[in-house]
Every structure is written in C-alpha cells, then in structure tokens.
CSV table of C-alpha atoms in Angstrom, one decimal:
chain,number,residue,atom,x,y,z
A,16,MET,CA,-193.2,-55.3,44.4
A,17,ALA,CA,-191.8,-52.0,45.4
A,18,LYS,CA,-192.9,-49.0,43.4
A,19,THR,CA,-190.5,-47.2,41.0
A,20,LYS,CA,-189.6,-43.8,42.4
A,21,LEU,CA,-190.2,-41.4,39.6
A,22,ALA,CA,-189.3,-37.7,39.3
A,23,LEU,CA,-191.7,-35.9,37.0
A,24,LEU,CA,-190.1,-32.7,35.7
A,25,SER,CA,-192.2,-30.0,34.1
A,26,GLY,CA,-192.5,-26.2,33.9
A,27,GLY,CA,-189.0,-24.7,33.6
A,28,VAL,CA,-188.1,-21.2,32.5
A,29,SER,CA,-188.5,-21.2,28.7
A,30,SER,CA,-191.3,-19.5,26.7
A,31,GLU,CA,-193.0,-22.9,26.6
A,32,ARG,CA,-193.4,-23.2,30.3
A,33,GLU,CA,-197.2,-23.3,30.3
A,34,VAL,CA,-197.2,-26.0,27.6
A,35,SER,CA,-194.8,-28.0,29.8
A,36,LEU,CA,-196.9,-27.6,32.9
A,37,ASN,CA,-200.0,-28.8,31.0
A,38,SER,CA,-198.1,-31.9,29.7
A,39,GLY,CA,-196.9,-32.5,33.3
A,40,ASN,CA,-200.4,-32.3,34.7
A,41,GLN,CA,-201.9,-34.7,32.1
A,42,VAL,CA,-199.0,-37.2,32.4
A,43,PHE,CA,-199.3,-37.2,36.2
A,44,GLU,CA,-203.0,-38.1,35.9
A,45,ALA,CA,-202.2,-40.9,33.3
A,46,LEU,CA,-199.3,-42.5,35.2
A,47,ASN,CA,-200.0,-45.8,36.9
A,48,LYS,CA,-200.0,-45.0,40.6
A,49,ASP,CA,-199.7,-48.7,41.5
A,50,ARG,CA,-196.4,-48.8,39.6
A,51,TYR,CA,-194.9,-45.4,40.4
A,52,ASP,CA,-194.2,-43.3,43.5
A,53,ILE,CA,-194.2,-39.9,41.8
A,54,THR,CA,-192.7,-36.7,42.9
A,55,ARG,CA,-193.1,-33.5,40.8
A,56,TYR,CA,-190.3,-31.0,40.3
A,57,ASP,CA,-190.4,-27.6,38.5
A,58,PRO,CA,-186.8,-26.8,37.5
A,59,ALA,CA,-187.7,-23.1,37.8
A,60,THR,CA,-187.8,-23.5,41.6
A,61,ASP,CA,-187.0,-27.1,42.6
A,62,ILE,CA,-183.5,-27.8,41.3
A,63,LYS,CA,-182.0,-27.9,44.8
A,64,GLN,CA,-184.7,-30.3,46.0
A,65,LEU,CA,-184.1,-32.5,43.0
A,66,VAL,CA,-180.4,-32.7,43.8
A,67,LYS,CA,-181.1,-33.4,47.4
A,68,ASP,CA,-183.5,-36.2,46.5
A,69,ALA,CA,-181.4,-37.7,43.7
A,70,LYS,CA,-180.1,-40.7,45.7
A,71,ASP,CA,-183.7,-41.9,46.2
A,72,ILE,CA,-184.9,-41.4,42.6
A,73,ASP,CA,-185.0,-44.4,40.2
A,74,VAL,CA,-185.9,-42.6,37.0
A,75,ALA,CA,-187.0,-39.2,35.7
A,76,LEU,CA,-189.7,-38.3,33.2
A,77,VAL,CA,-188.6,-35.0,31.6
A,78,LEU,CA,-191.5,-32.9,30.1
A,79,LEU,CA,-189.6,-29.7,29.5
A,80,HIS,CA,-189.7,-27.8,26.2
A,81,GLY,CA,-187.3,-25.3,24.7
A,82,PRO,CA,-184.1,-23.9,26.3
A,83,TYR,CA,-183.0,-25.2,29.7
A,84,GLY,CA,-185.0,-28.3,29.3
A,85,GLU,CA,-184.9,-29.8,25.8
A,86,ASP,CA,-181.4,-28.6,25.0
A,87,GLY,CA,-179.3,-30.9,27.1
A,88,THR,CA,-178.9,-28.8,30.2
A,89,VAL,CA,-181.3,-30.7,32.4
A,90,GLN,CA,-180.1,-34.0,30.8
A,91,GLY,CA,-176.5,-33.2,31.9
A,92,LEU,CA,-177.6,-32.5,35.4
A,93,LEU,CA,-179.5,-35.8,35.6
A,94,ASP,CA,-176.4,-37.6,34.2
A,95,LEU,CA,-174.3,-36.0,37.0
A,96,LEU,CA,-176.9,-37.1,39.6
A,97,GLY,CA,-177.0,-40.7,38.1
A,98,ILE,CA,-180.7,-40.5,37.4
A,99,PRO,CA,-181.9,-42.3,34.2
A,100,TYR,CA,-184.4,-40.3,32.0
A,101,GLN,CA,-186.4,-40.9,28.9
A,102,GLY,CA,-185.3,-39.7,25.5
A,103,ALA,CA,-182.1,-38.1,24.1
A,104,GLY,CA,-179.0,-37.5,26.1
A,105,VAL,CA,-176.9,-34.3,26.2
A,106,LEU,CA,-175.5,-34.7,22.7
A,107,GLY,CA,-178.7,-35.6,21.0
A,108,SER,CA,-180.7,-33.0,22.9
A,109,ALA,CA,-178.3,-30.2,22.1
A,110,ALA,CA,-177.9,-31.2,18.4
A,111,ALA,CA,-181.7,-31.4,17.8
A,112,MET,CA,-182.4,-28.1,19.6
A,113,ASN,CA,-180.0,-26.2,17.5
A,114,LYS,CA,-181.4,-26.0,14.0
A,115,VAL,CA,-178.1,-25.1,12.4
A,116,ALA,CA,-176.4,-28.2,14.0
A,117,SER,CA,-179.3,-30.5,13.1
A,118,LYS,CA,-179.4,-29.3,9.5
A,119,ARG,CA,-175.7,-30.0,9.1
A,120,LEU,CA,-176.2,-33.5,10.5
A,121,TYR,CA,-179.3,-34.1,8.3
A,122,ARG,CA,-177.3,-33.2,5.2
A,123,HIS,CA,-174.4,-35.3,6.2
A,124,ALA,CA,-176.8,-38.3,6.5
A,125,GLY,CA,-178.3,-37.5,3.1
A,126,ILE,CA,-181.6,-36.2,4.6
A,127,PRO,CA,-183.2,-33.4,2.5
A,128,VAL,CA,-183.7,-30.0,4.1
A,129,PRO,CA,-184.8,-26.6,2.7
A,130,GLU,CA,-182.0,-24.2,1.6
A,131,TYR,CA,-181.0,-21.8,4.4
A,132,ILE,CA,-178.7,-19.0,5.4
A,133,VAL,CA,-177.3,-18.5,9.0
A,134,LEU,CA,-177.2,-15.1,10.6
A,135,ASN,CA,-175.4,-14.3,13.9
A,136,ALA,CA,-176.0,-11.4,16.2
A,137,GLY,CA,-174.0,-8.4,14.9
A,138,ASP,CA,-174.0,-9.5,11.3
A,139,ARG,CA,-174.9,-6.8,8.8
A,140,VAL,CA,-178.3,-7.7,7.4
A,141,ASP,CA,-178.4,-7.0,3.6
A,142,THR,CA,-182.0,-7.8,2.7
A,143,TYR,CA,-181.3,-7.5,-1.0
A,144,ALA,CA,-178.4,-10.0,-0.8
A,145,LEU,CA,-180.4,-12.4,1.2
A,146,THR,CA,-183.3,-12.4,-1.3
A,147,GLU,CA,-180.7,-12.9,-4.1
A,148,GLN,CA,-179.5,-16.1,-2.4
A,149,ILE,CA,-182.9,-17.5,-1.5
A,150,ASP,CA,-186.0,-16.4,-3.3
A,151,LEU,CA,-189.0,-15.0,-1.4
A,152,PRO,CA,-191.0,-16.1,0.4
A,153,VAL,CA,-188.6,-17.2,3.2
A,154,VAL,CA,-189.0,-18.4,6.8
A,155,VAL,CA,-187.1,-16.5,9.5
A,156,LYS,CA,-186.6,-18.3,12.8
A,157,PRO,CA,-184.3,-18.6,15.8
A,158,ALA,CA,-181.8,-21.4,15.7
A,159,CYS,CA,-182.8,-22.6,19.2
A,160,ALA,CA,-186.5,-22.3,20.0
A,161,GLY,CA,-189.4,-24.6,19.8
A,162,SER,CA,-193.1,-24.4,19.0
A,163,SER,CA,-192.4,-21.9,16.2
A,164,VAL,CA,-191.6,-19.2,18.7
A,165,GLY,CA,-190.1,-16.1,17.0
A,166,MET,CA,-190.9,-17.5,13.5
A,167,THR,CA,-192.1,-15.4,10.6
A,168,ILE,CA,-193.0,-16.1,7.0
A,169,VAL,CA,-191.6,-13.2,4.9
A,170,LYS,CA,-193.2,-12.5,1.5
A,171,ARG,CA,-191.7,-9.0,0.8
A,172,GLU,CA,-188.2,-7.7,1.2
A,173,SER,CA,-189.5,-4.8,3.2
A,174,GLU,CA,-190.7,-7.2,5.9
A,175,LEU,CA,-187.3,-9.0,6.2
A,176,LYS,CA,-185.6,-6.7,8.7
A,177,LYS,CA,-188.5,-6.8,11.1
A,178,ALA,CA,-188.7,-10.6,11.0
A,179,VAL,CA,-184.9,-10.8,11.6
A,180,HIS,CA,-185.2,-8.5,14.6
A,181,LYS,CA,-188.1,-10.6,16.0
A,182,ALA,CA,-186.0,-13.8,15.6
A,183,PHE,CA,-183.0,-12.3,17.3
A,184,GLU,CA,-185.2,-11.5,20.3
A,185,HIS,CA,-185.2,-15.2,21.0
A,186,ASP,CA,-181.6,-16.2,20.0
A,187,ASP,CA,-178.3,-14.8,18.9
A,188,CYS,CA,-178.2,-17.1,15.9
A,189,ILE,CA,-181.1,-17.3,13.4
A,190,LEU,CA,-182.0,-18.9,10.1
A,191,VAL,CA,-183.4,-17.5,6.9
A,192,GLU,CA,-184.8,-20.6,5.2
A,193,ALA,CA,-186.5,-21.2,1.9
A,194,TYR,CA,-190.3,-21.3,2.3
A,195,ILE,CA,-191.7,-24.5,0.9
A,196,LYS,CA,-195.5,-24.8,0.5
A,197,GLY,CA,-196.8,-28.3,0.8
A,198,MET,CA,-198.5,-30.9,3.0
A,199,GLU,CA,-197.3,-30.8,6.6
A,200,LEU,CA,-196.4,-34.2,8.0
A,201,THR,CA,-195.0,-35.5,11.3
A,202,CYS,CA,-193.7,-38.9,12.2
A,203,GLY,CA,-192.8,-40.2,15.7
A,204,VAL,CA,-190.1,-42.8,16.4
A,205,ILE,CA,-189.9,-45.1,19.5
A,206,GLY,CA,-187.1,-47.3,20.7
A,207,ASN,CA,-183.4,-47.2,21.5
A,208,LYS,CA,-181.2,-49.3,19.2
A,209,ASP,CA,-184.2,-50.9,17.5
A,210,ALA,CA,-186.1,-47.6,16.9
A,211,LYS,CA,-189.2,-47.9,14.8
A,212,ALA,CA,-191.6,-45.4,13.2
A,213,LEU,CA,-195.1,-44.7,14.4
A,214,PRO,CA,-198.0,-44.0,12.0
A,215,VAL,CA,-197.6,-40.7,10.1
A,216,ILE,CA,-199.8,-37.7,11.0
A,217,GLU,CA,-201.0,-35.1,8.5
A,218,ILE,CA,-201.3,-31.6,9.9
A,219,VAL,CA,-203.9,-29.2,8.4
A,220,PRO,CA,-203.7,-25.7,10.0
A,221,GLY,CA,-207.0,-23.9,10.1
A,222,LYS,CA,-207.8,-21.1,7.6
A,223,ASP,CA,-206.5,-18.5,10.2
A,224,HIS,CA,-203.1,-20.1,10.3
A,225,GLU,CA,-200.7,-20.0,7.4
A,226,PHE,CA,-198.5,-22.6,9.0
A,227,PHE,CA,-198.4,-24.8,12.2
A,228,ASP,CA,-197.5,-21.9,14.5
A,229,TYR,CA,-197.8,-21.6,18.3
A,230,ASP,CA,-201.5,-20.9,18.3
A,231,ALA,CA,-202.2,-23.6,15.7
A,232,LYS,CA,-200.3,-26.1,17.9
A,233,TYR,CA,-202.1,-25.3,21.1
A,234,LEU,CA,-205.4,-23.6,20.6
A,235,PRO,CA,-208.2,-26.2,20.6
A,236,GLY,CA,-209.7,-26.7,17.2
A,237,ALA,CA,-207.2,-24.5,15.4
A,238,THR,CA,-205.7,-27.5,13.5
A,239,GLU,CA,-206.9,-30.7,12.0
A,240,GLU,CA,-204.7,-33.6,12.6
A,241,ILE,CA,-205.2,-36.8,10.5
A,242,CYS,CA,-203.7,-40.1,11.5
A,243,PRO,CA,-202.8,-42.1,9.4
A,244,ALA,CA,-202.0,-39.3,7.0
A,245,ARG,CA,-203.8,-39.3,3.6
A,246,ILE,CA,-200.7,-40.5,1.6
A,247,ASP,CA,-200.1,-43.7,-0.2
A,248,ARG,CA,-198.2,-46.7,1.3
A,249,HIS,CA,-195.0,-46.0,-0.6
A,250,LEU,CA,-194.9,-42.3,0.6
A,251,THR,CA,-195.8,-43.4,4.1
A,252,ALA,CA,-192.8,-45.8,4.1
A,253,GLN,CA,-190.5,-42.9,2.9
A,254,VAL,CA,-191.7,-40.6,5.7
A,255,GLN,CA,-191.2,-43.3,8.3
A,256,GLU,CA,-187.7,-44.1,6.9
A,257,ILE,CA,-186.7,-40.5,7.0
A,258,ALA,CA,-188.0,-40.1,10.6
A,259,VAL,CA,-185.9,-43.1,11.8
A,260,LYS,CA,-182.9,-41.9,9.8
A,261,SER,CA,-183.3,-38.4,11.4
A,262,HIS,CA,-183.5,-40.0,14.8
A,263,HIS,CA,-180.2,-41.8,14.3
A,264,ALA,CA,-178.5,-38.9,12.6
A,265,LEU,CA,-179.0,-36.7,15.7
A,266,PHE,CA,-177.8,-39.4,18.1
A,267,LEU,CA,-181.3,-39.7,19.7
A,268,LYS,CA,-182.6,-42.4,22.0
A,269,GLY,CA,-186.0,-43.4,23.3
A,270,TYR,CA,-188.3,-41.4,21.2
A,271,SER,CA,-188.6,-38.4,18.9
A,272,ARG,CA,-190.9,-36.7,16.4
A,273,THR,CA,-189.7,-35.4,13.1
A,274,ASP,CA,-191.6,-32.7,11.2
A,275,MET,CA,-191.5,-32.6,7.4
A,276,LEU,CA,-193.1,-31.0,4.3
A,277,LEU,CA,-194.2,-32.8,1.2
A,278,SER,CA,-194.0,-30.6,-1.9
A,279,LYS,CA,-194.3,-31.7,-5.5
A,280,GLY,CA,-193.5,-35.3,-4.6
A,281,SER,CA,-190.4,-34.4,-2.5
A,282,LEU,CA,-190.0,-34.5,1.2
A,283,TYR,CA,-188.1,-32.0,3.3
A,284,VAL,CA,-187.2,-32.3,7.0
A,285,LEU,CA,-187.8,-29.2,9.1
A,286,GLU,CA,-186.8,-30.3,12.6
A,287,THR,CA,-186.8,-33.2,15.1
A,288,ASN,CA,-188.4,-32.8,18.5
A,289,THR,CA,-186.7,-34.7,21.3
A,290,ILE,CA,-189.4,-34.1,23.9
A,291,PRO,CA,-192.7,-33.9,21.9
A,292,GLY,CA,-195.8,-32.5,23.6
A,293,MET,CA,-197.2,-35.2,25.9
A,294,THR,CA,-200.8,-34.3,26.6
A,295,ALA,CA,-203.2,-37.0,25.7
A,296,THR,CA,-204.2,-35.2,22.5
A,297,SER,CA,-200.6,-34.2,21.5
A,298,LEU,CA,-199.3,-35.4,18.1
A,299,TYR,CA,-197.0,-38.1,19.5
A,300,PRO,CA,-199.5,-39.8,21.8
A,301,GLN,CA,-202.1,-39.6,19.0
A,302,ALA,CA,-199.8,-41.5,16.6
A,303,ALA,CA,-198.9,-44.0,19.4
A,304,GLY,CA,-202.6,-44.5,20.0
A,305,VAL,CA,-203.1,-45.5,16.4
A,306,ALA,CA,-200.2,-47.9,16.8
A,307,GLY,CA,-201.9,-49.5,19.8
A,308,TYR,CA,-200.5,-47.7,22.8
A,309,SER,CA,-202.8,-46.2,25.4
A,310,PHE,CA,-201.5,-43.0,26.9
A,311,THR,CA,-200.6,-44.9,30.1
A,312,THR,CA,-198.9,-47.8,28.3
A,313,LEU,CA,-196.9,-45.3,26.2
A,314,LEU,CA,-195.6,-43.6,29.3
A,315,ASP,CA,-194.7,-47.1,30.7
A,316,GLU,CA,-192.8,-47.9,27.5
A,317,LEU,CA,-190.8,-44.6,27.6
A,318,ILE,CA,-189.9,-45.2,31.2
A,319,ASP,CA,-188.8,-48.7,30.4
A,320,LEU,CA,-186.7,-47.4,27.5
A,321,ALA,CA,-185.1,-44.9,29.9
A,322,MET,CA,-184.1,-47.7,32.3
A,323,GLU,CA,-182.9,-49.8,29.3
A,324,LYS,CA,-180.8,-46.9,28.0
A,325,THR,CA,-178.6,-46.9,31.1
A,326,LYS,CA,-177.9,-50.6,30.8
A,327,GLY,CA,-177.0,-50.5,27.1
C-alpha cells in the first residue's frame, strides 16, 4: 500500500516558535514511517516550498502555536491549497485564538467564564474605574496569545498600568479579567461530529509559580500534572461535558483542550486550545495515554480525523 504523503508543519514566527519546533521533532520521531512519507516545513521559511509541493501532499499535521499558526492563517492557506489538516478550520481557529470572541461564544452557549473588561489600544486606562468594576486581584492578558505570554496577575492598583502595558506589547486588544483562585483543570476532546472527552488532568504549579505560566508549562519539573484529576465522578463528568460543549461552541473539529478553574464548587472556562502541545509528555497526549492511546496511535487518529473532516 502506498504511503500517505504527510506535511509536518512546525516552527513559525510566533513567540512560541521553540515550543512548536520541539513538538515537531517529537512528533516526527513518533510517526509511523511505514505509513507516512513525511516532509517537514517551517512556515517561517518554507511557505513557497509548501505551495509548490501542495499537489503531492495528502494531509498536513499542523503543530504551530500562537499567531500565524493557530489563528486560522495557515489553515486558510491549506484550504486554498486543497490540503486536509488536523483540528479546527479557519473559523474555529480564529474564534478560539481570540479570547474576546471565544468568551462571547462561551457565554452564548451558557458556559461559565470569569468576569472581564476589554481594552483596545488607545483607550484611556483609568485604573480606579477598572478596579471599581472588577475587584482586585485581576488577570491582565492579551486577547490573542498563547502559553500565558504577556499575562500578569495584578494585586494592587499601582501595578495595573504596568501590566496593561506588558499585555499591549503582544496585542492591540487585551482583557482585564477577574482572578479566580482554585484548582486548575484541563480536559481534552477528540473527534469530529461525535467528539468525546478524554480523562481530566489536574494541574498543580510548583511553589515558584503562582499560576500555570510559560515557565510552569515548559520547564521540566515545574508543574505536577495528575491524570485522572483528584475530583469525584460527578465533577469529572461536569468538566468533560463543559469541554465538549466548549469544543462545539467554538466550531472546532478533530481535537481541542479546554482549560478551567474549579473554585468553591463552581467551574469557569479560561480558554480552549485548538493545537495543544504535542510532545510525548504534553497535557493532551498524557490524557490520551490514560484513555488508551499511545503517542503514535494518537497521531494516527488525528490524521484519520483530518481526512474524515474533508469528506464530511
């Protein structure tokens, strides 16, 4: 049987380039070479070559994070080239990447989110008025960035302008969001029309990390990740239901991972990742492993879902 010609995209130009390259390296090693004829592309340098090769590519595996990779731009290019790819299309990718758009869609679907205020570049920043609307502490973050890039927890009004400035370095639209202290949970989803939830993971940032920030995500040993999460069966079912509901609310396909907080018995959705980290020890593959997928069979499943998506 002829091998499937697979384009593996990693790298890109966002602040998460190194994470993407690491995912690409580990995925390349895990892919079944008897099943796939793999060509690697880095969109930072190889877009012209990808376009040139498009007619000979059967499917793409996109492992790009952040802007120009997870936001619908590369997905749109692949659509134009007629190349199937895993995960969300242009609409879902763009909606999930923009935290303002996703929060509005969550709320429309009845999914609980923390209270928030949107600021745009050029807006007058009245720190007193902001703290009157949402009590301190608050979380300040860019609307379109991943891996907690540009994010700050603000505990005093005097720190607010600095945090706003930091967030605006990464985007021209930012959120000031109510800080909710609680258990950090994340739940993956797999499937197209029949999407189902994976086991829930509990995230316990180390003592040097107040929240699951960039370093807590990627420094070895910085975070304890427990799967299945230490919550009861009823709460597990709630988390999984919200993860699937979030997946559909954002028009996603293939797979996703939704991050939540559990505080005083209530769940709050923070965001949904359309291209979760895909090293063998990343959160999504961890949960898939507990569900019975090896890293290699998980990749096979995502590629099969990509091919199915184009037929549906």
